[in-house]
mmCIF file of C-alpha atoms and ligand atoms in Angstrom:
data_model
loop_
_atom_site.group_PDB
_atom_site.id
_atom_site.type_symbol
_atom_site.label_atom_id
_atom_site.label_comp_id
_atom_site.label_asym_id
_atom_site.label_seq_id
_atom_site.Cartn_x
_atom_site.Cartn_y
_atom_site.Cartn_z
ATOM 1 C CA MET P 1 0.000 0.000 0.000
ATOM 2 C CA ARG P 2 1.232 3.514 -0.762
ATOM 3 C CA LYS P 3 2.982 5.100 2.208
ATOM 4 C CA ILE P 4 4.930 7.896 0.514
ATOM 5 C CA ASP P 5 2.907 11.033 -0.274
ATOM 6 C CA ASN P 6 3.396 13.501 -3.127
ATOM 7 C CA ARG P 7 5.290 15.940 -0.925
ATOM 8 C CA THR P 8 7.852 13.304 -0.048
ATOM 9 C CA LEU P 9 8.046 12.336 -3.717
ATOM 10 C CA ALA P 10 8.809 15.971 -4.555
ATOM 11 C CA GLN P 11 11.594 15.964 -1.964
ATOM 12 C CA MET P 12 13.063 13.017 -3.864
ATOM 13 C CA GLY P 13 12.917 15.058 -7.074
ATOM 14 C CA LEU P 14 10.010 13.008 -8.428
ATOM 15 C CA ASN P 15 6.595 14.024 -9.715
ATOM 16 C CA PRO P 16 3.545 11.810 -9.018
ATOM 17 C CA ASP P 17 3.577 10.447 -12.565
ATOM 18 C CA LEU P 18 5.480 7.270 -11.726
ATOM 19 C CA PRO P 19 5.814 4.356 -14.130
ATOM 20 C CA LYS P 20 2.903 1.947 -13.648
ATOM 21 C CA HIS P 21 4.923 -1.145 -14.390
ATOM 22 C CA VAL P 22 8.647 -1.500 -13.717
ATOM 23 C CA ALA P 23 10.538 -4.634 -14.750
ATOM 24 C CA ILE P 24 14.031 -5.429 -13.518
ATOM 25 C CA ILE P 25 16.796 -7.731 -14.715
ATOM 26 C CA MET P 26 18.656 -8.273 -11.444
ATOM 27 C CA ASP P 27 22.108 -8.995 -12.834
ATOM 28 C CA GLY P 28 25.519 -9.060 -11.190
ATOM 29 C CA ASN P 29 25.136 -11.189 -8.045
ATOM 30 C CA GLY P 30 27.945 -13.519 -9.111
ATOM 31 C CA ARG P 31 30.332 -10.694 -9.965
ATOM 32 C CA TRP P 32 29.474 -8.889 -6.737
ATOM 33 C CA ALA P 33 30.568 -11.988 -4.819
ATOM 34 C CA SER P 34 33.679 -12.670 -6.954
ATOM 35 C CA LYS P 35 34.853 -9.095 -6.415
ATOM 36 C CA LYS P 36 34.803 -9.841 -2.695
ATOM 37 C CA LEU P 37 36.432 -13.261 -3.203
ATOM 38 C CA LEU P 38 33.242 -14.951 -1.976
ATOM 39 C CA PRO P 39 31.354 -17.880 -3.554
ATOM 40 C CA ARG P 40 28.688 -16.849 -6.091
ATOM 41 C CA THR P 41 25.907 -18.071 -3.801
ATOM 42 C CA TYR P 42 26.825 -15.324 -1.296
ATOM 43 C CA GLY P 43 26.045 -12.883 -4.057
ATOM 44 C CA HIS P 44 22.625 -14.435 -4.528
ATOM 45 C CA ARG P 45 21.937 -14.168 -0.800
ATOM 46 C CA GLU P 46 22.867 -10.471 -0.878
ATOM 47 C CA GLY P 47 20.697 -10.221 -3.978
ATOM 48 C CA MET P 48 17.760 -11.602 -2.048
ATOM 49 C CA GLU P 49 18.325 -9.052 0.735
ATOM 50 C CA ARG P 50 18.318 -6.254 -1.839
ATOM 51 C CA LEU P 51 15.218 -7.647 -3.498
ATOM 52 C CA THR P 52 13.466 -7.617 -0.106
ATOM 53 C CA GLY P 53 14.367 -3.956 0.464
ATOM 54 C CA LEU P 54 13.486 -2.791 -3.019
ATOM 55 C CA VAL P 55 10.117 -4.556 -3.050
ATOM 56 C CA ARG P 56 9.302 -2.754 0.214
ATOM 57 C CA PHE P 57 10.288 0.610 -1.294
ATOM 58 C CA VAL P 58 8.403 0.028 -4.551
ATOM 59 C CA SER P 59 5.291 -0.886 -2.562
ATOM 60 C CA ASP P 60 5.673 2.181 -0.303
ATOM 61 C CA ILE P 61 6.104 4.561 -3.230
ATOM 62 C CA GLY P 62 2.890 3.282 -4.839
ATOM 63 C CA ILE P 63 4.092 1.773 -8.100
ATOM 64 C CA GLU P 64 1.359 -0.526 -9.389
ATOM 65 C CA SER P 65 3.358 -3.425 -10.762
ATOM 66 C CA LEU P 66 6.917 -4.789 -10.390
ATOM 67 C CA THR P 67 8.244 -7.694 -12.422
ATOM 68 C CA LEU P 68 11.526 -9.287 -11.373
ATOM 69 C CA TYR P 69 13.559 -11.616 -13.574
ATOM 70 C CA ALA P 70 14.550 -14.139 -10.926
ATOM 71 C CA PHE P 71 15.325 -17.268 -12.980
ATOM 72 C CA SER P 72 15.417 -17.608 -16.762
ATOM 73 C CA THR P 73 14.840 -20.709 -18.874
ATOM 74 C CA GLU P 74 18.577 -20.453 -19.679
ATOM 75 C CA ASN P 75 19.577 -20.457 -15.987
ATOM 76 C CA TRP P 76 19.040 -24.254 -15.873
ATOM 77 C CA LYS P 77 22.482 -24.462 -17.568
ATOM 78 C CA ARG P 78 24.117 -23.357 -14.290
ATOM 79 C CA PRO P 79 25.729 -25.888 -11.917
ATOM 80 C CA GLN P 80 23.109 -27.813 -9.928
ATOM 81 C CA HIS P 81 24.389 -26.514 -6.575
ATOM 82 C CA GLU P 82 23.842 -22.916 -7.725
ATOM 83 C CA ILE P 83 20.339 -23.732 -8.978
ATOM 84 C CA ASP P 84 19.553 -25.402 -5.639
ATOM 85 C CA ALA P 85 20.894 -22.357 -3.774
ATOM 86 C CA LEU P 86 18.708 -19.999 -5.815
ATOM 87 C CA PHE P 87 15.533 -21.971 -5.199
ATOM 88 C CA GLY P 88 16.498 -22.366 -1.535
ATOM 89 C CA LEU P 89 16.629 -18.569 -1.339
ATOM 90 C CA LEU P 90 13.266 -18.285 -3.028
ATOM 91 C CA ILE P 91 11.679 -20.571 -0.423
ATOM 92 C CA GLU P 92 13.430 -18.642 2.358
ATOM 93 C CA TYR P 93 12.193 -15.356 0.900
ATOM 94 C CA PHE P 94 8.581 -16.493 0.979
ATOM 95 C CA ASP P 95 8.975 -18.019 4.471
ATOM 96 C CA LYS P 96 10.375 -14.811 5.927
ATOM 97 C CA GLN P 97 8.490 -12.182 3.945
ATOM 98 C CA ILE P 98 5.045 -13.501 3.151
ATOM 99 C CA ALA P 99 3.449 -12.099 6.333
ATOM 100 C CA GLU P 100 4.786 -8.578 5.694
ATOM 101 C CA LEU P 101 4.002 -8.720 1.976
ATOM 102 C CA HIS P 102 0.451 -9.804 2.708
ATOM 103 C CA LYS P 103 0.021 -7.133 5.374
ATOM 104 C CA ASN P 104 1.137 -4.505 2.854
ATOM 105 C CA GLY P 105 -1.388 -5.717 0.303
ATOM 106 C CA VAL P 106 1.185 -7.119 -2.140
ATOM 107 C CA ARG P 107 -0.210 -9.596 -4.678
ATOM 108 C CA ILE P 108 2.301 -12.201 -5.837
ATOM 109 C CA THR P 109 2.076 -13.885 -9.216
ATOM 110 C CA LEU P 110 4.326 -16.222 -11.160
ATOM 111 C CA LEU P 111 5.370 -15.454 -14.721
ATOM 112 C CA GLY P 112 6.649 -18.681 -16.206
ATOM 113 C CA ASP P 113 6.025 -22.376 -16.238
ATOM 114 C CA ASP P 114 6.336 -24.254 -12.956
ATOM 115 C CA VAL P 115 6.615 -27.785 -14.417
ATOM 116 C CA ARG P 116 10.364 -28.093 -13.864
ATOM 117 C CA PHE P 117 10.321 -27.028 -10.214
ATOM 118 C CA SER P 118 10.593 -29.414 -7.281
ATOM 119 C CA GLU P 119 7.362 -30.081 -5.391
ATOM 120 C CA GLU P 120 8.691 -27.980 -2.500
ATOM 121 C CA VAL P 121 9.297 -24.946 -4.724
ATOM 122 C CA ARG P 122 5.944 -25.363 -6.465
ATOM 123 C CA GLN P 123 4.216 -25.553 -3.089
ATOM 124 C CA ALA P 124 5.984 -22.403 -1.839
ATOM 125 C CA ILE P 125 4.927 -20.457 -4.938
ATOM 126 C CA ARG P 126 1.367 -21.784 -4.806
ATOM 127 C CA ASN P 127 1.144 -20.847 -1.147
ATOM 128 C CA ALA P 128 2.395 -17.279 -1.746
ATOM 129 C CA THR P 129 0.128 -16.686 -4.730
ATOM 130 C CA THR P 130 -2.927 -18.159 -3.009
ATOM 131 C CA ILE P 131 -2.525 -16.192 0.240
ATOM 132 C CA THR P 132 -2.035 -12.871 -1.574
ATOM 133 C CA LYS P 133 -4.523 -13.452 -4.397
ATOM 134 C CA GLY P 134 -7.136 -10.915 -3.246
ATOM 135 C CA ASN P 135 -4.673 -8.131 -2.404
ATOM 136 C CA ARG P 136 -4.954 -4.738 -4.068
ATOM 137 C CA GLY P 137 -1.519 -3.219 -3.484
ATOM 138 C CA LEU P 138 1.689 -3.774 -5.439
ATOM 139 C CA LYS P 139 1.500 -6.504 -8.053
ATOM 140 C CA LEU P 140 4.760 -8.394 -7.536
ATOM 141 C CA ASN P 141 5.417 -10.669 -10.473
ATOM 142 C CA LEU P 142 8.273 -13.125 -10.237
ATOM 143 C CA ALA P 143 9.588 -14.327 -13.583
ATOM 144 C CA LEU P 144 10.786 -17.842 -12.777
ATOM 145 C CA ASN P 145 11.677 -20.391 -15.421
ATOM 146 C CA TYR P 146 10.672 -17.532 -17.688
ATOM 147 C CA GLY P 147 11.764 -17.001 -21.280
ATOM 148 C CA SER P 148 10.108 -14.499 -23.564
ATOM 149 C CA ARG P 149 10.403 -16.556 -26.747
ATOM 150 C CA ALA P 150 8.792 -19.554 -25.018
ATOM 151 C CA GLU P 151 6.046 -17.270 -23.703
ATOM 152 C CA ILE P 152 5.318 -15.902 -27.192
ATOM 153 C CA LEU P 153 5.302 -19.421 -28.704
ATOM 154 C CA ARG P 154 2.924 -20.591 -25.969
ATOM 155 C CA ALA P 155 0.543 -17.753 -26.787
ATOM 156 C CA ALA P 156 0.775 -18.529 -30.526
ATOM 157 C CA LYS P 157 0.058 -22.222 -29.929
ATOM 158 C CA SER P 158 -2.971 -21.473 -27.775
ATOM 159 C CA ILE P 159 -4.347 -19.247 -30.542
ATOM 160 C CA VAL P 160 -3.866 -22.016 -33.125
ATOM 161 C CA GLU P 161 -5.600 -24.501 -30.820
ATOM 162 C CA ASP P 162 -8.591 -22.219 -30.347
ATOM 163 C CA VAL P 163 -8.826 -21.556 -34.085
ATOM 164 C CA ASN P 164 -8.681 -25.319 -34.763
ATOM 165 C CA ARG P 165 -11.403 -25.933 -32.188
ATOM 166 C CA GLY P 166 -13.536 -23.316 -33.898
ATOM 167 C CA ILE P 167 -13.814 -21.039 -30.851
ATOM 168 C CA LEU P 168 -11.677 -18.253 -32.309
ATOM 169 C CA LEU P 169 -12.013 -16.768 -35.784
ATOM 170 C CA PRO P 170 -8.726 -15.830 -37.513
ATOM 171 C CA GLU P 171 -10.117 -12.365 -38.284
ATOM 172 C CA ASN P 172 -10.574 -11.773 -34.561
ATOM 173 C CA ILE P 173 -6.890 -12.277 -33.769
ATOM 174 C CA ASP P 174 -5.577 -8.876 -32.775
ATOM 175 C CA GLU P 175 -3.041 -7.495 -30.286
ATOM 176 C CA HIS P 176 -5.574 -7.597 -27.485
ATOM 177 C CA GLU P 177 -6.375 -11.269 -28.151
ATOM 178 C CA PHE P 178 -2.672 -12.137 -28.327
ATOM 179 C CA GLU P 179 -1.760 -10.205 -25.166
ATOM 180 C CA SER P 180 -4.519 -11.962 -23.234
ATOM 181 C CA ARG P 181 -2.501 -15.177 -23.671
ATOM 182 C CA LEU P 182 0.774 -13.820 -22.275
ATOM 183 C CA TYR P 183 1.731 -14.285 -18.613
ATOM 184 C CA THR P 184 1.395 -10.521 -18.192
ATOM 185 C CA SER P 185 -2.232 -10.403 -19.387
ATOM 186 C CA ASN P 186 -3.598 -8.822 -16.202
ATOM 187 C CA LEU P 187 -0.781 -6.319 -15.754
ATOM 188 C CA PRO P 188 -0.361 -2.751 -16.999
ATOM 189 C CA GLN P 189 1.925 -2.049 -19.970
ATOM 190 C CA VAL P 190 5.612 -2.197 -19.061
ATOM 191 C CA ASP P 191 6.859 1.413 -18.851
ATOM 192 C CA LEU P 192 10.389 0.887 -17.629
ATOM 193 C CA VAL P 193 12.926 -1.933 -17.857
ATOM 194 C CA ILE P 194 15.988 -1.637 -15.638
ATOM 195 C CA ARG P 195 19.023 -3.892 -15.950
ATOM 196 C CA THR P 196 21.723 -3.812 -13.316
ATOM 197 C CA GLY P 197 25.238 -5.188 -13.682
ATOM 198 C CA GLY P 198 26.426 -3.180 -16.689
ATOM 199 C CA GLU P 199 25.289 -5.380 -19.605
ATOM 200 C CA GLN P 200 23.032 -3.749 -22.177
ATOM 201 C CA ARG P 201 20.670 -6.395 -23.498
ATOM 202 C CA LEU P 202 17.228 -7.857 -22.746
ATOM 203 C CA SER P 203 18.285 -11.524 -22.474
ATOM 204 C CA ASN P 204 14.928 -12.989 -23.492
ATOM 205 C CA PHE P 205 12.947 -10.851 -21.002
ATOM 206 C CA LEU P 206 9.547 -9.338 -21.919
ATOM 207 C CA LEU P 207 10.449 -8.949 -25.607
ATOM 208 C CA TYR P 208 6.826 -8.308 -26.601
ATOM 209 C CA GLN P 209 5.853 -6.281 -23.529
ATOM 210 C CA ALA P 210 8.871 -3.949 -23.670
ATOM 211 C CA ALA P 211 7.926 -2.629 -27.124
ATOM 212 C CA TYR P 212 7.533 0.938 -25.825
ATOM 213 C CA ALA P 213 9.296 0.653 -22.489
ATOM 214 C CA GLU P 214 12.115 2.971 -21.545
ATOM 215 C CA LEU P 215 15.299 0.945 -21.028
ATOM 216 C CA ILE P 216 17.717 2.049 -18.339
ATOM 217 C CA PHE P 217 20.992 0.226 -17.749
ATOM 218 C CA VAL P 218 22.950 0.757 -14.559
ATOM 219 C CA LYS P 219 26.475 -0.320 -13.734
ATOM 220 C CA ASP P 220 25.821 -1.359 -10.103
ATOM 221 C CA TYR P 221 25.739 -5.063 -9.437
ATOM 222 C CA TRP P 222 22.275 -6.032 -8.182
ATOM 223 C CA PRO P 223 23.223 -6.286 -4.461
ATOM 224 C CA ASP P 224 24.525 -2.675 -4.677
ATOM 225 C CA PHE P 225 21.428 -1.261 -6.395
ATOM 226 C CA SER P 226 20.169 0.938 -3.554
ATOM 227 C CA ASP P 227 16.813 2.666 -3.113
ATOM 228 C CA ASP P 228 18.638 5.943 -3.829
ATOM 229 C CA ARG P 229 19.928 4.613 -7.131
ATOM 230 C CA PHE P 230 16.407 3.434 -7.950
ATOM 231 C CA ILE P 231 15.124 6.965 -7.278
ATOM 232 C CA GLU P 232 17.779 8.298 -9.691
ATOM 233 C CA VAL P 233 16.529 5.855 -12.325
ATOM 234 C CA LEU P 234 12.945 7.035 -11.749
ATOM 235 C CA ARG P 235 14.123 10.641 -12.196
ATOM 236 C CA GLU P 236 15.787 9.712 -15.480
ATOM 237 C CA PHE P 237 12.573 7.967 -16.556
ATOM 238 C CA GLN P 238 10.522 11.070 -15.764
ATOM 239 C CA ASN P 239 12.915 13.198 -17.806
ATOM 240 C CA ARG P 240 12.510 11.085 -20.911
ATOM 241 C CA ASN P 241 10.162 12.156 -23.654
ATOM 242 C CA ARG P 242 7.870 9.270 -24.508
ATOM 243 C CA ARG P 243 6.336 9.608 -27.948
ATOM 244 C CA TYR P 244 5.136 6.061 -28.836
ATOM 245 C CA GLY P 245 5.988 6.696 -32.470
ATOM 246 C CA GLY P 246 4.201 10.061 -32.572
ATOM 247 C CA LEU P 247 5.757 13.513 -32.592
HETATM 248 C C1 FPP D 1 21.824 -12.660 -11.843
HETATM 249 O O1 FPP D 1 23.099 -12.656 -11.270
HETATM 250 C C2 FPP D 1 20.816 -13.053 -10.911
HETATM 251 C C3 FPP D 1 20.114 -14.226 -10.963
HETATM 252 C C4 FPP D 1 20.340 -15.278 -11.956
HETATM 253 C C5 FPP D 1 19.064 -14.525 -10.020
HETATM 254 C C6 FPP D 1 18.441 -13.396 -9.269
HETATM 255 C C7 FPP D 1 18.239 -13.882 -7.911
HETATM 256 C C8 FPP D 1 18.182 -13.143 -6.775
HETATM 257 C C9 FPP D 1 18.147 -11.681 -6.782
HETATM 258 C C10 FPP D 1 18.150 -13.785 -5.454
HETATM 259 C C11 FPP D 1 17.133 -14.892 -5.367
HETATM 260 C C12 FPP D 1 15.985 -14.501 -4.608
HETATM 261 C C13 FPP D 1 14.702 -14.689 -4.965
HETATM 262 C C14 FPP D 1 13.628 -14.349 -4.016
HETATM 263 C C15 FPP D 1 14.294 -15.201 -6.292
HETATM 264 P P1 FPP D 1 24.236 -13.497 -11.978
HETATM 265 O O2 FPP D 1 24.448 -14.729 -11.177
HETATM 266 O O3 FPP D 1 23.901 -13.738 -13.411
HETATM 267 O O4 FPP D 1 25.437 -12.523 -11.835
HETATM 268 P P2 FPP D 1 26.724 -12.439 -12.778
HETATM 269 O O5 FPP D 1 26.249 -11.919 -14.101
HETATM 270 O O6 FPP D 1 27.599 -11.477 -12.064
HETATM 271 O O7 FPP D 1 27.294 -13.818 -12.859
#
């Protein structure tokens, strides 16, 4: 629920016209740890701490929707112990945070396919999404086992199936119909994509949804991406001139 009023926003150098939907590629946990001569999994733990803090801030500031790229379809190529550590952190995150998230009206959803997860992980996600289902505050969308190409193919296949079954006419296939079959169907348009860690690419994240999003790349590794840096990014967003192809 929103806790920061317009006056406080102004003190941060922000106007009330915040992006409705922010999506973040949380990159750089491994490099953050290596720089400190620590195992990569320490970086992920710090990453989880930062995620916890930023979600709190995003909820307080009153942004409607936050999508976090937490595990991509390509991340299965990582060593098993790192995959296990990441999902262990996810379970820990829900265990520790669900009460506060629920109290603050956060609604958790999964973007991605849960078939490859262990029963324990699936249960943790199901639990978090079920408890928070009716909430009206921040929409917190975790992209897990998510890949944008797979998502687009899935939508295309479901359209073909419905056409073959005679319940959808080809002439009725439009953007709205297509978007209703993406994981993001109930979310506002993505206004802002942030990637931490210094790389400048989308890495199979929200390729369709980011069509008109502003892209902002920051050098900080994810564990170092502070609330203050996030405010700077929001200021940059508000200074951009969004034309959507017009003049
Ligand atoms: C990228 O860092 C980050 C990830 C692959 C996962 C993001 C995970 C977290 C923020 C913590 C997990 C917590 C939850 C609740 C899901 P990287 O390993 O690719 O970093 P590198 O590019 O420096 O190697």
